[in-house]
Coordinates of C-alpha atoms in Angstrom, one line a residue:
Chain A
M1 CA -5.6 22.0 -8.4
N2 CA -8.0 19.2 -7.3
E3 CA -7.2 15.6 -6.5
F4 CA -7.9 14.3 -10.0
D5 CA -5.8 17.0 -11.7
L6 CA -3.0 16.3 -9.2
I7 CA -3.0 12.6 -10.1
K8 CA -3.2 13.4 -13.8
H9 CA -0.4 16.0 -13.7
F10 CA 2.1 14.4 -11.5
F11 CA 1.5 10.7 -11.5
S12 CA 0.1 9.6 -14.8
R13 CA 2.9 8.4 -17.1
S14 CA 2.9 5.8 -19.8
T15 CA 2.0 2.2 -18.7
P16 CA 3.1 -1.0 -20.5
T17 CA 0.5 -1.9 -23.0
Y18 CA -0.3 -5.3 -21.3
D19 CA -1.2 -3.5 -18.1
L20 CA -3.8 -0.9 -17.1
G21 CA -2.5 2.0 -15.0
V22 CA -3.8 5.0 -13.2
G23 CA -7.5 6.0 -13.7
D24 CA -9.9 3.2 -12.9
D25 CA -11.1 1.5 -9.7
C26 CA -8.1 -0.9 -10.0
S27 CA -5.1 -1.3 -12.1
L28 CA -4.7 -4.5 -14.1
L29 CA -1.6 -6.6 -14.5
T30 CA -1.1 -9.8 -16.4
P31 CA 1.4 -12.1 -14.7
L32 CA 4.0 -13.9 -16.8
A33 CA 2.9 -17.6 -17.1
G34 CA 4.5 -19.8 -14.4
M35 CA 6.0 -16.9 -12.3
Q36 CA 5.5 -16.3 -8.7
L37 CA 4.8 -12.7 -7.5
A38 CA 6.6 -11.2 -4.5
T39 CA 4.9 -8.2 -2.9
S40 CA 6.2 -5.7 -0.4
V41 CA 4.6 -2.6 1.3
D42 CA 6.5 0.1 3.1
M43 CA 5.2 3.2 4.8
L44 CA 7.3 6.3 5.4
V45 CA 6.1 8.9 7.9
E46 CA 7.2 12.5 8.1
G47 CA 9.2 13.2 11.3
Q48 CA 9.7 9.4 11.8
H49 CA 11.4 8.1 8.6
F50 CA 12.4 11.5 7.0
F51 CA 12.9 15.1 8.0
S52 CA 10.3 17.6 7.0
D53 CA 12.8 19.6 5.1
V54 CA 14.3 16.7 3.2
D55 CA 14.9 17.3 -0.6
P56 CA 11.6 16.0 -2.1
Y57 CA 13.4 14.6 -5.2
L58 CA 15.6 12.4 -2.8
L59 CA 12.5 11.5 -0.8
G60 CA 10.7 10.3 -4.0
H61 CA 13.7 8.2 -4.8
K62 CA 14.2 6.7 -1.4
A63 CA 10.5 5.9 -0.9
L64 CA 10.6 3.6 -3.9
A65 CA 14.2 2.4 -3.2
V66 CA 13.4 0.9 0.2
N67 CA 10.7 -1.2 -1.5
L68 CA 12.9 -2.3 -4.4
S69 CA 15.3 -3.3 -1.7
D70 CA 12.8 -5.8 -0.4
L71 CA 12.2 -7.3 -3.8
G72 CA 16.0 -7.7 -4.2
A73 CA 16.2 -9.4 -0.8
M74 CA 13.6 -11.9 -2.1
G75 CA 15.4 -12.5 -5.4
A76 CA 12.5 -10.9 -7.4
V77 CA 12.7 -8.7 -10.5
P78 CA 10.6 -5.5 -10.2
R79 CA 7.3 -5.5 -12.1
A80 CA 5.1 -2.7 -11.0
C81 CA 4.4 -0.3 -8.1
W82 CA 1.6 1.7 -6.5
L83 CA 1.9 4.9 -4.5
A84 CA -0.4 6.1 -1.7
L85 CA 0.4 9.6 -0.7
S86 CA -1.1 11.8 2.0
L87 CA -0.2 15.5 2.0
P88 CA -1.1 18.4 4.3
R89 CA -1.6 20.6 1.1
V90 CA -1.0 20.7 -2.6
D91 CA 2.6 22.1 -3.0
T92 CA 3.2 21.8 -6.7
E93 CA 6.9 22.5 -6.4
W94 CA 7.3 19.8 -3.8
L95 CA 5.1 17.4 -5.9
E96 CA 7.1 18.1 -9.1
A97 CA 10.4 17.2 -7.4
F98 CA 9.0 14.2 -5.5
S99 CA 7.5 12.7 -8.6
E100 CA 10.7 13.3 -10.6
G101 CA 12.7 11.4 -8.0
F102 CA 10.2 8.7 -7.8
F103 CA 9.8 8.2 -11.6
H104 CA 13.5 8.5 -12.3
L105 CA 14.1 5.4 -10.2
A106 CA 10.9 3.7 -11.4
E107 CA 12.2 4.0 -14.9
Q108 CA 15.7 2.8 -14.1
A109 CA 14.1 -0.2 -12.3
D110 CA 11.6 -0.9 -15.1
C111 CA 8.9 -0.7 -12.4
P112 CA 6.0 1.4 -13.8
L113 CA 3.5 3.1 -11.4
L114 CA 0.2 1.5 -12.0
G115 CA -2.0 3.3 -9.5
G116 CA -2.5 4.4 -5.9
D117 CA -4.2 7.0 -3.8
T118 CA -3.8 10.6 -3.0
T119 CA -5.4 12.2 0.1
R120 CA -5.1 15.0 2.5
S121 CA -3.5 14.5 5.9
P122 CA -3.7 17.5 8.1
Q123 CA -0.8 16.3 10.3
G124 CA 2.0 15.5 7.8
I125 CA 3.3 13.6 4.8
V126 CA 2.7 9.9 4.7
I127 CA 3.9 7.7 1.8
S128 CA 3.0 4.1 1.4
I129 CA 4.4 2.2 -1.6
T130 CA 3.5 -1.3 -2.8
V131 CA 5.8 -3.1 -5.2
I132 CA 5.3 -6.4 -7.0
G133 CA 8.2 -8.4 -8.5
Q134 CA 8.3 -11.7 -10.2
L135 CA 10.5 -14.7 -9.7
K136 CA 10.6 -18.4 -10.6
P137 CA 8.8 -20.7 -8.1
D138 CA 11.0 -22.2 -5.4
Q139 CA 13.8 -19.7 -6.0
A140 CA 12.8 -17.1 -3.4
L141 CA 15.7 -16.1 -1.1
L142 CA 13.7 -16.9 2.1
R143 CA 15.0 -15.9 5.5
S144 CA 14.5 -19.5 6.5
A145 CA 16.8 -20.9 3.8
A146 CA 20.2 -20.5 5.4
K147 CA 22.2 -23.7 5.7
N148 CA 24.9 -24.9 8.0
G149 CA 28.3 -24.0 6.5
D150 CA 27.0 -21.2 4.3
D151 CA 29.1 -18.1 3.8
I152 CA 27.6 -14.8 4.9
W153 CA 27.9 -12.1 2.3
L154 CA 27.2 -8.4 2.3
T155 CA 26.9 -5.9 -0.5
G156 CA 28.2 -2.4 -0.4
Q157 CA 29.5 -0.7 2.8
L158 CA 28.2 0.0 6.2
G159 CA 28.1 2.9 8.6
A160 CA 27.6 6.0 6.4
A161 CA 23.8 6.3 6.7
D162 CA 23.9 6.0 10.4
I163 CA 26.7 8.6 10.9
A164 CA 24.7 11.0 8.7
L165 CA 21.6 10.4 10.7
R166 CA 23.3 10.9 14.0
Q167 CA 24.7 14.2 12.9
L168 CA 21.3 15.4 11.6
L169 CA 19.7 14.3 14.9
G170 CA 22.4 16.1 16.9
D171 CA 23.5 12.8 18.6
I172 CA 27.1 13.6 17.5
P173 CA 28.5 16.9 16.5
T174 CA 28.2 17.8 12.9
Q175 CA 31.4 17.9 10.8
E176 CA 30.5 19.5 7.5
K177 CA 32.8 17.3 5.4
L178 CA 31.8 14.1 7.1
L179 CA 28.1 14.9 6.8
A180 CA 28.5 15.7 3.1
A181 CA 30.3 12.4 2.5
C182 CA 27.7 10.3 4.5
R183 CA 24.4 12.0 3.6
P184 CA 23.9 10.4 0.1
A185 CA 23.9 6.9 1.8
L186 CA 21.0 8.1 4.0
E187 CA 19.0 10.1 1.6
Q188 CA 19.6 8.4 -1.7
P189 CA 20.3 4.8 -1.3
W190 CA 20.7 2.6 -4.4
P191 CA 19.8 -0.9 -3.2
P192 CA 21.4 -3.6 -5.3
F193 CA 18.0 -5.0 -6.4
R194 CA 19.1 -6.3 -9.8
F195 CA 21.9 -8.1 -8.2
G196 CA 19.5 -9.5 -5.6
A197 CA 17.3 -10.8 -8.4
S198 CA 20.3 -12.5 -10.0
L199 CA 20.9 -14.4 -6.8
A200 CA 17.7 -16.3 -7.0
G201 CA 18.6 -20.0 -7.4
V202 CA 22.3 -19.2 -6.5
A203 CA 22.1 -18.0 -2.9
H204 CA 20.1 -19.4 0.0
A205 CA 18.8 -16.8 2.5
A206 CA 18.8 -13.0 2.1
I207 CA 17.6 -9.9 3.9
D208 CA 18.1 -6.3 3.3
V209 CA 19.8 -4.3 6.1
S210 CA 17.1 -1.8 7.0
D211 CA 17.1 -2.1 10.8
G212 CA 20.8 -2.8 11.3
L213 CA 23.1 -5.7 10.4
V214 CA 22.9 -7.5 13.8
Q215 CA 19.1 -7.3 14.1
D216 CA 18.5 -8.2 10.4
L217 CA 21.0 -11.1 10.4
R218 CA 19.3 -12.4 13.6
H219 CA 16.0 -12.7 11.6
I220 CA 17.7 -15.1 9.3
L221 CA 19.3 -17.1 12.1
K222 CA 15.9 -17.4 13.9
A223 CA 14.0 -18.4 10.8
S224 CA 16.7 -20.8 9.8
A225 CA 17.4 -22.2 13.3
C226 CA 21.1 -21.7 13.1
A227 CA 24.0 -19.6 14.5
A228 CA 26.5 -17.3 12.8
T229 CA 29.8 -15.7 13.4
I230 CA 30.8 -12.5 11.6
D231 CA 34.4 -11.1 11.5
L232 CA 34.5 -7.5 12.7
H233 CA 37.7 -6.9 10.7
R234 CA 36.1 -8.0 7.5
L235 CA 33.1 -5.7 7.7
P236 CA 33.2 -3.3 4.8
I237 CA 33.2 0.1 6.5
A238 CA 32.5 3.3 4.5
P239 CA 35.8 5.1 4.0
A240 CA 34.3 8.4 5.2
L241 CA 34.2 7.0 8.7
Q242 CA 38.0 6.8 9.0
G243 CA 39.2 8.7 12.0
L244 CA 36.0 8.4 14.0
P245 CA 36.2 6.7 17.5
A246 CA 36.3 2.9 17.2
H247 CA 33.3 2.4 19.5
L248 CA 31.2 4.7 17.3
I249 CA 32.2 3.0 14.1
H250 CA 31.4 -0.4 15.6
Q251 CA 28.0 0.8 16.7
S252 CA 27.1 2.3 13.4
V253 CA 28.4 -0.7 11.4
L254 CA 26.7 -3.4 13.6
S255 CA 23.5 -1.6 14.5
G256 CA 23.0 1.3 12.2
G257 CA 19.8 1.1 10.1
D258 CA 18.7 2.5 6.8
V259 CA 21.5 0.8 4.9
F260 CA 19.5 -1.0 2.2
E261 CA 22.4 -3.3 1.3
L262 CA 21.9 -7.1 1.0
C263 CA 23.0 -9.6 3.6
F264 CA 22.8 -13.1 2.1
T265 CA 24.0 -16.6 2.7
A266 CA 25.3 -19.1 0.1
A267 CA 27.2 -22.4 -0.1
P268 CA 30.9 -21.8 -0.3
T269 CA 31.0 -23.5 -3.6
Q270 CA 29.0 -20.6 -5.0
A271 CA 31.6 -18.0 -4.2
P272 CA 33.0 -17.7 -7.8
Q273 CA 29.5 -17.4 -9.2
I274 CA 28.6 -14.8 -6.7
Q275 CA 31.7 -12.8 -7.4
A276 CA 31.1 -13.0 -11.1
L277 CA 27.5 -11.8 -10.7
A278 CA 28.6 -9.0 -8.4
A279 CA 31.2 -7.8 -11.0
A280 CA 28.6 -8.0 -13.8
H281 CA 26.2 -5.8 -11.7
G282 CA 28.9 -3.4 -10.5
V283 CA 28.2 -4.4 -6.9
E284 CA 30.8 -4.7 -4.2
V285 CA 30.5 -7.9 -2.2
T286 CA 32.3 -9.0 1.0
R287 CA 32.3 -12.4 2.8
I288 CA 31.8 -11.3 6.4
G289 CA 31.3 -14.6 8.2
S290 CA 29.6 -18.0 8.1
I291 CA 26.6 -19.9 9.3
H292 CA 27.1 -22.8 11.7
K293 CA 25.1 -25.0 14.1
G294 CA 23.8 -23.6 17.3
Q295 CA 22.0 -20.4 18.4
G296 CA 22.9 -16.8 18.4
L297 CA 25.0 -14.3 16.5
Y298 CA 28.7 -14.0 17.4
V299 CA 31.1 -11.2 16.5
R300 CA 34.8 -12.1 16.3
D301 CA 37.7 -9.6 16.6
E302 CA 41.5 -10.1 16.9
E303 CA 41.1 -10.8 20.7
S304 CA 37.9 -12.8 21.1
T305 CA 34.6 -14.0 19.9
R306 CA 31.5 -12.6 21.7
L307 CA 27.8 -12.6 21.4
A308 CA 26.6 -9.6 19.4
P309 CA 25.0 -6.8 21.4
E310 CA 21.4 -7.5 22.3
Q311 CA 20.1 -4.0 21.7
G312 CA 21.2 -3.6 18.1
G313 CA 18.9 -2.2 15.5
F314 CA 15.9 -0.1 15.1
D315 CA 12.4 -0.9 16.5
H316 CA 9.7 1.6 15.7
F317 CA 7.9 1.1 19.0
S318 CA 10.8 0.8 21.4
Chain B
M1 CA 5.5 -4.8 23.1
N2 CA 7.9 -4.1 20.2
E3 CA 7.2 -3.9 16.4
F4 CA 7.9 -7.6 15.8
D5 CA 5.8 -8.8 18.7
L6 CA 3.0 -6.5 17.6
I7 CA 3.0 -8.0 14.1
K8 CA 3.2 -11.5 15.4
H9 CA 0.5 -11.0 18.0
F10 CA -2.1 -9.1 16.0
F11 CA -1.4 -9.6 12.4
S12 CA -0.1 -13.1 11.8
R13 CA -2.8 -15.6 10.9
S14 CA -2.8 -18.7 8.7
T15 CA -1.9 -18.1 5.1
P16 CA -3.0 -20.4 2.2
T17 CA -0.3 -23.0 1.7
Y18 CA 0.4 -21.9 -1.9
D19 CA 1.3 -18.4 -0.6
L20 CA 3.9 -17.0 1.8
G21 CA 2.6 -14.5 4.3
V22 CA 3.9 -12.2 7.1
G23 CA 7.5 -12.6 8.1
D24 CA 9.9 -12.2 5.2
D25 CA 11.1 -9.3 3.0
C26 CA 8.2 -9.9 0.7
S27 CA 5.1 -12.1 0.6
L28 CA 4.8 -14.6 -2.2
L29 CA 1.7 -15.3 -4.3
T30 CA 1.2 -17.8 -7.1
P31 CA -1.3 -16.4 -9.7
L32 CA -3.8 -18.7 -11.2
A33 CA -2.8 -19.6 -14.7
G34 CA -4.4 -17.3 -17.3
M35 CA -5.9 -14.9 -14.8
Q36 CA -5.3 -11.1 -14.7
L37 CA -4.7 -9.4 -11.4
A38 CA -6.6 -6.3 -10.3
T39 CA -4.9 -4.1 -7.7
S40 CA -6.2 -1.3 -5.6
V41 CA -4.6 0.9 -2.8
D42 CA -6.6 3.1 -0.4
M43 CA -5.2 5.3 2.3
L44 CA -7.3 6.3 5.4
V45 CA -6.1 9.1 7.6
E46 CA -7.3 9.9 11.1
G47 CA -9.3 13.1 11.2
Q48 CA -9.8 13.0 7.5
H49 CA -11.5 9.7 6.7
F50 CA -12.5 8.7 10.2
F51 CA -13.0 10.2 13.6
S52 CA -10.4 9.6 16.2
D53 CA -12.9 8.0 18.5
V54 CA -14.5 5.6 15.9
D55 CA -14.9 2.1 17.1
P56 CA -11.7 0.4 16.1
Y57 CA -13.5 -2.9 15.2
L58 CA -15.6 -0.9 12.7
L59 CA -12.5 0.9 11.4
G60 CA -10.7 -2.4 10.7
H61 CA -13.8 -3.5 8.8
K62 CA -14.2 -0.4 6.8
A63 CA -10.5 0.0 5.9
L64 CA -10.6 -3.3 4.1
A65 CA -14.2 -2.9 2.8
V66 CA -13.4 0.2 0.8
N67 CA -10.7 -1.7 -1.0
L68 CA -12.8 -4.8 -1.6
S69 CA -15.3 -2.3 -3.1
D70 CA -12.7 -1.3 -5.7
L71 CA -12.2 -5.0 -6.6
G72 CA -15.9 -5.5 -7.0
A73 CA -16.1 -2.4 -9.2
M74 CA -13.5 -4.0 -11.5
G75 CA -15.3 -7.4 -11.5
A76 CA -12.4 -9.1 -9.7
V77 CA -12.5 -11.8 -7.0
P78 CA -10.5 -10.9 -3.9
R79 CA -7.3 -12.9 -3.6
A80 CA -5.0 -11.3 -1.0
C81 CA -4.4 -8.1 1.0
W82 CA -1.6 -6.1 2.6
L83 CA -1.9 -3.7 5.5
A84 CA 0.4 -0.7 6.3
L85 CA -0.5 0.8 9.6
S86 CA 1.0 3.8 11.3
L87 CA 0.1 4.4 15.0
P88 CA 1.0 7.1 17.5
R89 CA 1.5 4.4 20.2
V90 CA 0.9 0.7 20.9
D91 CA -2.7 0.5 22.3
T92 CA -3.3 -3.2 22.6
E93 CA -7.0 -2.8 23.2
W94 CA -7.4 -0.7 20.1
L95 CA -5.2 -3.1 18.1
E96 CA -7.2 -6.1 19.3
A97 CA -10.5 -4.6 18.1
F98 CA -9.1 -3.2 14.9
S99 CA -7.5 -6.5 13.9
E100 CA -10.7 -8.4 14.8
G101 CA -12.8 -6.2 12.5
F102 CA -10.2 -6.4 9.8
F103 CA -9.8 -10.2 9.9
H104 CA -13.5 -10.9 10.2
L105 CA -14.1 -9.3 6.9
A106 CA -10.9 -10.7 5.4
E107 CA -12.1 -14.2 6.2
Q108 CA -15.6 -13.5 4.9
A109 CA -14.0 -12.2 1.7
D110 CA -11.5 -15.1 1.5
C111 CA -8.8 -12.4 1.2
P112 CA -5.9 -13.4 3.5
L113 CA -3.5 -10.8 4.9
L114 CA -0.1 -11.6 3.3
G115 CA 2.0 -8.8 4.7
G116 CA 2.5 -5.1 5.3
D117 CA 4.2 -2.7 7.5
T118 CA 3.7 -1.2 11.0
T119 CA 5.3 2.0 12.1
R120 CA 5.0 4.9 14.5
S121 CA 3.4 8.1 13.4
P122 CA 3.5 10.8 16.1
Q123 CA 0.6 12.7 14.5
G124 CA -2.1 10.2 14.1
I125 CA -3.3 6.9 12.7
V126 CA -2.8 6.2 9.0
I127 CA -4.0 3.0 7.3
S128 CA -3.0 2.0 3.8
I129 CA -4.4 -1.2 2.4
T130 CA -3.5 -2.9 -0.8
V131 CA -5.8 -5.6 -2.3
I132 CA -5.3 -7.9 -5.2
G133 CA -8.1 -9.7 -7.0
Q134 CA -8.2 -11.9 -10.0
L135 CA -10.4 -12.0 -13.1
K136 CA -10.4 -13.4 -16.6
P137 CA -8.6 -11.3 -19.2
D138 CA -10.9 -8.8 -21.1
Q139 CA -13.7 -9.1 -18.5
A140 CA -12.8 -6.1 -16.4
L141 CA -15.6 -3.6 -15.8
L142 CA -13.7 -0.6 -17.1
R143 CA -14.9 2.9 -16.6
S144 CA -14.4 3.3 -20.4
A145 CA -16.7 0.4 -21.3
A146 CA -20.2 2.1 -21.1
K147 CA -22.1 1.8 -24.4
N148 CA -24.9 3.9 -25.9
G149 CA -28.2 2.5 -24.9
D150 CA -26.9 0.8 -21.7
D151 CA -29.1 0.7 -18.6
I152 CA -27.5 2.3 -15.5
W153 CA -27.8 0.2 -12.4
L154 CA -27.2 0.9 -8.7
T155 CA -26.8 -1.6 -5.8
G156 CA -28.2 -0.9 -2.4
Q157 CA -29.5 2.5 -1.2
L158 CA -28.2 6.0 -1.1
G159 CA -28.1 8.8 1.4
A160 CA -27.7 7.1 4.8
A161 CA -23.9 7.5 5.1
D162 CA -24.0 11.1 4.2
I163 CA -26.8 11.9 6.6
A164 CA -24.8 10.2 9.4
L165 CA -21.6 12.1 8.5
R166 CA -23.5 15.4 8.4
Q167 CA -24.8 14.8 11.9
L168 CA -21.5 13.8 13.3
L169 CA -19.8 16.8 11.7
G170 CA -22.6 19.1 13.1
D171 CA -23.7 20.2 9.6
I172 CA -27.2 19.3 10.5
P173 CA -28.7 18.8 14.0
T174 CA -28.3 15.3 15.4
Q175 CA -31.5 13.3 15.9
E176 CA -30.6 10.3 17.9
K177 CA -32.9 7.8 16.1
L178 CA -31.9 9.1 12.7
L179 CA -28.2 8.9 13.5
A180 CA -28.6 5.4 14.9
A181 CA -30.3 4.3 11.7
C182 CA -27.8 5.9 9.3
R183 CA -24.5 5.3 11.2
P184 CA -23.9 1.7 10.1
A185 CA -23.9 2.7 6.4
L186 CA -21.1 5.1 7.2
E187 CA -19.1 3.1 9.7
Q188 CA -19.6 -0.5 8.5
P189 CA -20.3 -0.6 4.8
W190 CA -20.7 -4.0 3.2
P191 CA -19.8 -3.4 -0.5
P192 CA -21.3 -5.9 -2.9
F193 CA -17.9 -7.2 -4.0
R194 CA -19.0 -10.7 -4.8
F195 CA -21.9 -9.5 -6.8
G196 CA -19.5 -7.1 -8.6
A197 CA -17.2 -10.1 -9.5
S198 CA -20.2 -11.9 -10.9
L199 CA -20.8 -9.0 -13.3
A200 CA -17.5 -9.6 -15.1
G201 CA -18.5 -10.6 -18.6
V202 CA -22.1 -9.5 -18.0
A203 CA -22.0 -5.7 -17.4
H204 CA -20.0 -3.1 -19.3
A205 CA -18.7 -0.3 -17.1
A206 CA -18.7 0.0 -13.3
I207 CA -17.5 2.2 -10.5
D208 CA -18.1 2.2 -6.8
V209 CA -19.8 5.2 -5.3
S210 CA -17.1 6.5 -3.0
D211 CA -17.1 10.3 -3.8
G212 CA -20.8 10.7 -4.6
L213 CA -23.1 9.3 -7.4
V214 CA -22.9 12.3 -9.6
Q215 CA -19.2 12.6 -9.4
D216 CA -18.5 8.9 -9.8
L217 CA -21.0 8.4 -12.7
R218 CA -19.3 11.4 -14.4
H219 CA -16.0 9.4 -14.4
I220 CA -17.7 6.7 -16.4
L221 CA -19.2 9.2 -18.8
K222 CA -15.9 11.0 -19.4
A223 CA -14.0 7.7 -19.9
S224 CA -16.7 6.3 -22.2
A225 CA -17.3 9.6 -24.1
C226 CA -21.1 9.4 -23.6
A227 CA -24.0 11.1 -21.7
A228 CA -26.5 9.8 -19.2
T229 CA -29.8 10.6 -17.7
I230 CA -30.8 9.4 -14.3
D231 CA -34.4 9.5 -12.9
L232 CA -34.5 11.2 -9.6
H233 CA -37.7 9.3 -8.6
R234 CA -36.1 5.9 -9.2
L235 CA -33.1 6.5 -7.0
P236 CA -33.1 4.0 -4.1
I237 CA -33.2 6.3 -1.0
A238 CA -32.5 4.8 2.4
P239 CA -35.9 4.6 4.3
A240 CA -34.3 6.3 7.3
L241 CA -34.2 9.5 5.4
Q242 CA -38.0 9.8 5.2
G243 CA -39.3 13.1 6.6
L244 CA -36.1 15.0 6.0
P245 CA -36.3 18.1 3.8
A246 CA -36.4 17.2 0.1
H247 CA -33.4 19.4 -0.8
L248 CA -31.3 17.7 1.8
I249 CA -32.3 14.2 0.6
H250 CA -31.5 15.2 -3.0
Q251 CA -28.1 16.5 -2.0
S252 CA -27.2 13.4 0.1
V253 CA -28.4 11.0 -2.6
L254 CA -26.8 12.7 -5.5
S255 CA -23.5 14.0 -4.0
G256 CA -23.0 12.1 -0.7
G257 CA -19.8 10.0 -0.6
D258 CA -18.7 7.0 1.4
V259 CA -21.5 4.9 -0.1
F260 CA -19.5 1.9 -1.4
E261 CA -22.4 0.6 -3.6
L262 CA -21.8 -0.2 -7.2
C263 CA -23.0 1.9 -10.1
F264 CA -22.7 -0.1 -13.4
T265 CA -24.0 -0.1 -16.9
A266 CA -25.2 -3.0 -19.0
A267 CA -27.1 -3.7 -22.2
P268 CA -30.8 -3.8 -21.6
T269 CA -30.9 -7.4 -22.8
Q270 CA -28.8 -8.4 -19.7
A271 CA -31.5 -7.1 -17.2
P272 CA -32.9 -10.6 -16.4
Q273 CA -29.4 -12.0 -15.9
I274 CA -28.5 -9.1 -13.7
Q275 CA -31.6 -9.5 -11.6
A276 CA -30.9 -13.2 -11.2
L277 CA -27.3 -12.6 -10.1
A278 CA -28.5 -9.9 -7.6
A279 CA -31.1 -12.2 -6.1
A280 CA -28.5 -15.0 -5.9
H281 CA -26.1 -12.7 -4.0
G282 CA -28.8 -11.1 -1.8
V283 CA -28.1 -7.6 -3.3
E284 CA -30.8 -5.0 -4.1
V285 CA -30.4 -3.5 -7.6
T286 CA -32.3 -0.6 -9.2
R287 CA -32.2 0.6 -12.8
I288 CA -31.7 4.4 -12.3
G289 CA -31.3 5.6 -15.8
S290 CA -29.6 5.1 -19.2
I291 CA -26.5 5.9 -21.2
H292 CA -27.0 7.9 -24.4
K293 CA -25.0 9.9 -27.0
G294 CA -23.8 13.3 -26.1
Q295 CA -22.0 14.8 -23.2
G296 CA -22.9 15.4 -19.5
L297 CA -25.0 13.9 -16.8
Y298 CA -28.7 14.8 -16.7
V299 CA -31.1 14.4 -13.8
R300 CA -34.8 14.0 -14.6
D301 CA -37.7 14.6 -12.2
E302 CA -41.5 14.9 -12.8
E303 CA -41.1 18.5 -14.1
S304 CA -37.9 18.7 -16.1
T305 CA -34.6 17.3 -17.1
R306 CA -31.6 19.3 -16.0
L307 CA -27.8 19.0 -15.9
A308 CA -26.6 17.5 -12.6
P309 CA -25.1 20.0 -10.2
E310 CA -21.4 20.7 -11.0
Q311 CA -20.2 20.7 -7.4
G312 CA -21.2 17.2 -6.5
G313 CA -19.0 14.8 -4.7
F314 CA -15.9 14.8 -2.6
D315 CA -12.5 16.1 -3.5
H316 CA -9.8 15.7 -0.9
F317 CA -8.0 18.9 -1.9
S318 CA -10.9 21.2 -2.6

């Protein structure tokens, strides 16, 4: 199977009639009149972002999911995607499963694959996905848009992806039941991208929790020049973590990456609207704290309020 | 230097005021009313698309150039680009030069970097670039748009990139002068992307010669359901190749990849207009053959007309 057969067999599916998909020098897309386009690019590298033996169906899903998560964090509705894929060899079984996982989510998200690139990479698998979404001008959920007095909200639950990763890396001993309960959060995240899009014009700032809650929320605080306090006892912890040592839970919840839930801020008057939207989208939301004047991110428990740990979160070059 | 400092230091430059660049979950772009968007993604892998010791300035240039080439082949004007970059380590000298080469061309092309991703890849450097260009609806230079009776045109010259590559790979003995003359074509191509954009509405089909003239022209013939004959003696051969064995020249000219010149078709009545546009853009153009009814690609020399070699061109998985 050569490069062109590979693209045709695995990656050419029907394209909306108003667009031009796989098979020319470029794909073509006609933007809706008056809409802004939000674009995100994420690269996933074998051995760095995923294990070599990960289920390729789940990898196809996750590679697109992390990009849809970025669109949701901007308040944009998915419109189209492009896939650049570098492989050591043509493994049709792997490609079959990978493309199934990818397209299953692409169809759910109404985000057709319009093009991309396939190439050989002697060293390992590299996946780079570009997504484009659309939104009304001036409604983007910018990191710089948090306002003094805003509530801080979080979708979903924290901790499971990190506890799964730590077990797979051997950082903590593997408990079969715990791993089984936490693994889907790591390997098949379902970011609330439709709910994120519905927050455009309702919420202020948003970010998706990819590098860890503390680190990602700090990006909002820095861009918006404000401070925040989050309540440790309000953080929505994945039930599977029950029984683990408290310090481990706190670490995973505050600093664990790969969560792909949304952290966003909104005026307190918007709370009923946010809860209604969340219910309509079947998304769990929790108010975890608030934005205030000053600098820094504080974490409050029953005893005290302290600055959040400095070394939270994931940095690819640290 | 961590991931965020790296992005800030090397990859954050000024963004047009109507767009939002590096530093949020997505970049934002406001399409011009009534325009279509053309998108292309290309991935370059160390050891596969470039040598590990290639000058990083030239690599930064070429990585963007190959994408601009795709826009030109669609008749689109560059609008914005995104860079996903995976590196084994932070080498600031390398990054400085790479980003210089990249931004120098981006500025020339009026194609600002709006975002991307940086990550670690233990195995080697991987570069994936996404470009967006704009064009008027129904003016795209589709591969399927060649018409019976069209002239076939080619920009620039053929052969130099391939002869440079063969010397660097050790396929043919290195001659210092020959390598010096051919190497810029391989390492710092200047695709005629502005000229390509000016052909929208003038030419019919177009493709950029990335995999070899024969293979790429065949894509047009297949998509347009027609045949073509090209004249071997009309092909614009790089002067540096003079004195090389005829069979080697023919191979390089017909099947050598990495050329990034435009091959396009147009009605014979458009010839004066095409020559005027080429002169205005400082681009050399040559009529190399014509489109006719039937199937297949024929090559004509003084003695005979024969089907072009089957095994021309580059396939990443062959």
